[in-house]
PDB file of C-alpha atoms and ligand atoms in Angstrom:
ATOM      1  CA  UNK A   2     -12.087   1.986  -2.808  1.00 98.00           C
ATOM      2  CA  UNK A   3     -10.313   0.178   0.052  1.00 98.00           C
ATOM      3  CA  UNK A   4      -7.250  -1.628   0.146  1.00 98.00           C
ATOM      4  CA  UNK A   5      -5.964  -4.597   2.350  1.00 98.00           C
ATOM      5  CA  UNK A   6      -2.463  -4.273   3.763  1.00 98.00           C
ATOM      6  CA  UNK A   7      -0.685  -7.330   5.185  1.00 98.00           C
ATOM      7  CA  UNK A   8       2.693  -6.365   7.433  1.00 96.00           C
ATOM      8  CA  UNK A   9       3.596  -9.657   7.733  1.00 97.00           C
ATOM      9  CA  UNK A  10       4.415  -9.714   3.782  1.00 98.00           C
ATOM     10  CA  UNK A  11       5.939  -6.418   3.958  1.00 98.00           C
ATOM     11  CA  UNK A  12       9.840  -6.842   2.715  1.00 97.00           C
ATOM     12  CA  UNK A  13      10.002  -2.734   3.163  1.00 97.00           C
ATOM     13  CA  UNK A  14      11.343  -1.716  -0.548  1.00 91.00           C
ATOM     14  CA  UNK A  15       8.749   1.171  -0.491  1.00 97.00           C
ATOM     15  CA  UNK A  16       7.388   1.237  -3.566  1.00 97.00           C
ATOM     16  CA  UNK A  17       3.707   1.813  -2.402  1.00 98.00           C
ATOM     17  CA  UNK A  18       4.169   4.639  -0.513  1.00 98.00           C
ATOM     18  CA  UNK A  19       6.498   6.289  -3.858  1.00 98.00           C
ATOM     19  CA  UNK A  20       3.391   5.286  -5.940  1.00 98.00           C
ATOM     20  CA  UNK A  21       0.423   6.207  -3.624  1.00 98.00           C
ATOM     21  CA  UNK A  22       1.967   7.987  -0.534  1.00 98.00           C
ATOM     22  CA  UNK A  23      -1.767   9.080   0.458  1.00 98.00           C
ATOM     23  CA  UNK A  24      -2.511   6.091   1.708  1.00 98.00           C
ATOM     24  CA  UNK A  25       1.496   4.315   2.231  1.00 98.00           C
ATOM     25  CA  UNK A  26       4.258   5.796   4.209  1.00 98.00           C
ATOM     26  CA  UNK A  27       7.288   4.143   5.159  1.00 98.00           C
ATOM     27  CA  UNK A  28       7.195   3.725   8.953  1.00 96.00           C
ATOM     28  CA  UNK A  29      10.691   3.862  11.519  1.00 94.00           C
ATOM     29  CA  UNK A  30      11.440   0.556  11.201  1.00 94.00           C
ATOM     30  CA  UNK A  31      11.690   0.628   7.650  1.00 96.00           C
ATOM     31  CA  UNK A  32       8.168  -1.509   6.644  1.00 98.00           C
ATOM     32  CA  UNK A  33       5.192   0.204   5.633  1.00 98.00           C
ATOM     33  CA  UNK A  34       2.160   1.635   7.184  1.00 97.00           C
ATOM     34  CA  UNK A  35      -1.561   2.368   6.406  1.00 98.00           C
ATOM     35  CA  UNK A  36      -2.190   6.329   6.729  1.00 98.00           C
ATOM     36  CA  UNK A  37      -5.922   5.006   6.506  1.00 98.00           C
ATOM     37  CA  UNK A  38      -7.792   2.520   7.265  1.00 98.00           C
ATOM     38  CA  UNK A  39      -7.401   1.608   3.932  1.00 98.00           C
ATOM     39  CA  UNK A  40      -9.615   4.038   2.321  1.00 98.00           C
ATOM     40  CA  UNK A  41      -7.918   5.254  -0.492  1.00 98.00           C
ATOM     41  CA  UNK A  42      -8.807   9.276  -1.117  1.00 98.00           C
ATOM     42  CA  UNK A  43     -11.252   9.890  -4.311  1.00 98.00           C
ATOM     43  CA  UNK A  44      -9.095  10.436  -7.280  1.00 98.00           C
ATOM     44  CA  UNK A  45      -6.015   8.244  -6.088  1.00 98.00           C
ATOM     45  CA  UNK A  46      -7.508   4.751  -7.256  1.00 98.00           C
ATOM     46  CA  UNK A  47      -5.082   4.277 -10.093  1.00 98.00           C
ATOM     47  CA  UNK A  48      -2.293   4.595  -7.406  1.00 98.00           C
ATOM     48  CA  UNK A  49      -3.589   2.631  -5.371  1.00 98.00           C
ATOM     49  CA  UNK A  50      -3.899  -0.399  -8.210  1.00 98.00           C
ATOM     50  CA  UNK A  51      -0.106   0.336  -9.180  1.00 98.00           C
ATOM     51  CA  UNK A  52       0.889   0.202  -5.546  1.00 98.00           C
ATOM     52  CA  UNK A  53      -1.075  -3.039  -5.450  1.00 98.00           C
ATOM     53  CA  UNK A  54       0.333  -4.620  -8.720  1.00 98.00           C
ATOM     54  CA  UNK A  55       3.792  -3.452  -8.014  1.00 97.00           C
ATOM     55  CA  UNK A  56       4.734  -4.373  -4.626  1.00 98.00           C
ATOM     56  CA  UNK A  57       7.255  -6.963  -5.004  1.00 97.00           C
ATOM     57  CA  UNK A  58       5.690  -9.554  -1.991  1.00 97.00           C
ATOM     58  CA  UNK A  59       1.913  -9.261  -2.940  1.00 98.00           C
ATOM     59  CA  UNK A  60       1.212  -7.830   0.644  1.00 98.00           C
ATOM     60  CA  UNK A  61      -1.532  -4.938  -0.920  1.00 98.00           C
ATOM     61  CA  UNK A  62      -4.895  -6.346  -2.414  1.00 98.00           C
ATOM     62  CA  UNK A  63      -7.450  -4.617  -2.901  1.00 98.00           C
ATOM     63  CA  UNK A  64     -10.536  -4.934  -0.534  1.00 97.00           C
ATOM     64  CA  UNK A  65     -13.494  -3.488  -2.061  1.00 95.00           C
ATOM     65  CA  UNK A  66     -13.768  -1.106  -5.394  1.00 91.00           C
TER      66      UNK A  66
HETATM   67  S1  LIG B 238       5.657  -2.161  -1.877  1.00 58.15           S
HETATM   68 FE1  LIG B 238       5.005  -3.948  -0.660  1.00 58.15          FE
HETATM   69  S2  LIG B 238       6.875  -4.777   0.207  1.00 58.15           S
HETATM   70 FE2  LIG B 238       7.288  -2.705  -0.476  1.00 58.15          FE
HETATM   71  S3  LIG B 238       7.009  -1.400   1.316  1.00 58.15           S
HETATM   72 FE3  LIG B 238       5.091  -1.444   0.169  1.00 58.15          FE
HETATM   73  S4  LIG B 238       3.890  -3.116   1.081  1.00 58.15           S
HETATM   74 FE4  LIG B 238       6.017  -3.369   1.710  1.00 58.15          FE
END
């Protein structure tokens, strides 16, 4: 599974990387960064989908199942 990440969306609330901090961490300035290129890890799909479905600015979709 891959996800897309768009920083220009980002508001920085940092909900993905609470939710699915194997692929989202909260960078310096406060928005969030890929760890990946947007592979998520085996076995952390449903994270992935809740990080996607709850970020509050849409800027996670995912890219490929
Ligand atoms: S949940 Fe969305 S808006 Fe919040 S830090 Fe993650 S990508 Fe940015």
């Amino acid at each position: 599974m891959k996800v897309h990440f768009d920083a220009t969306k980002c508001s920085g609330y940092g909900r993905c990387a609470e939710v699915c901090p194997s692929v989202f961490s909260m960078g310096e300035f406060g928005y969030a960064e890929l760890l990946t290129d947007g592979t998520v890890p085996a076995g952390d799909e449903a994270k992935a989908r809740e990080a996607v479905s709850e970020c509050p600015e849409k800027a996670i979709s995912v890219l490929s199942e």
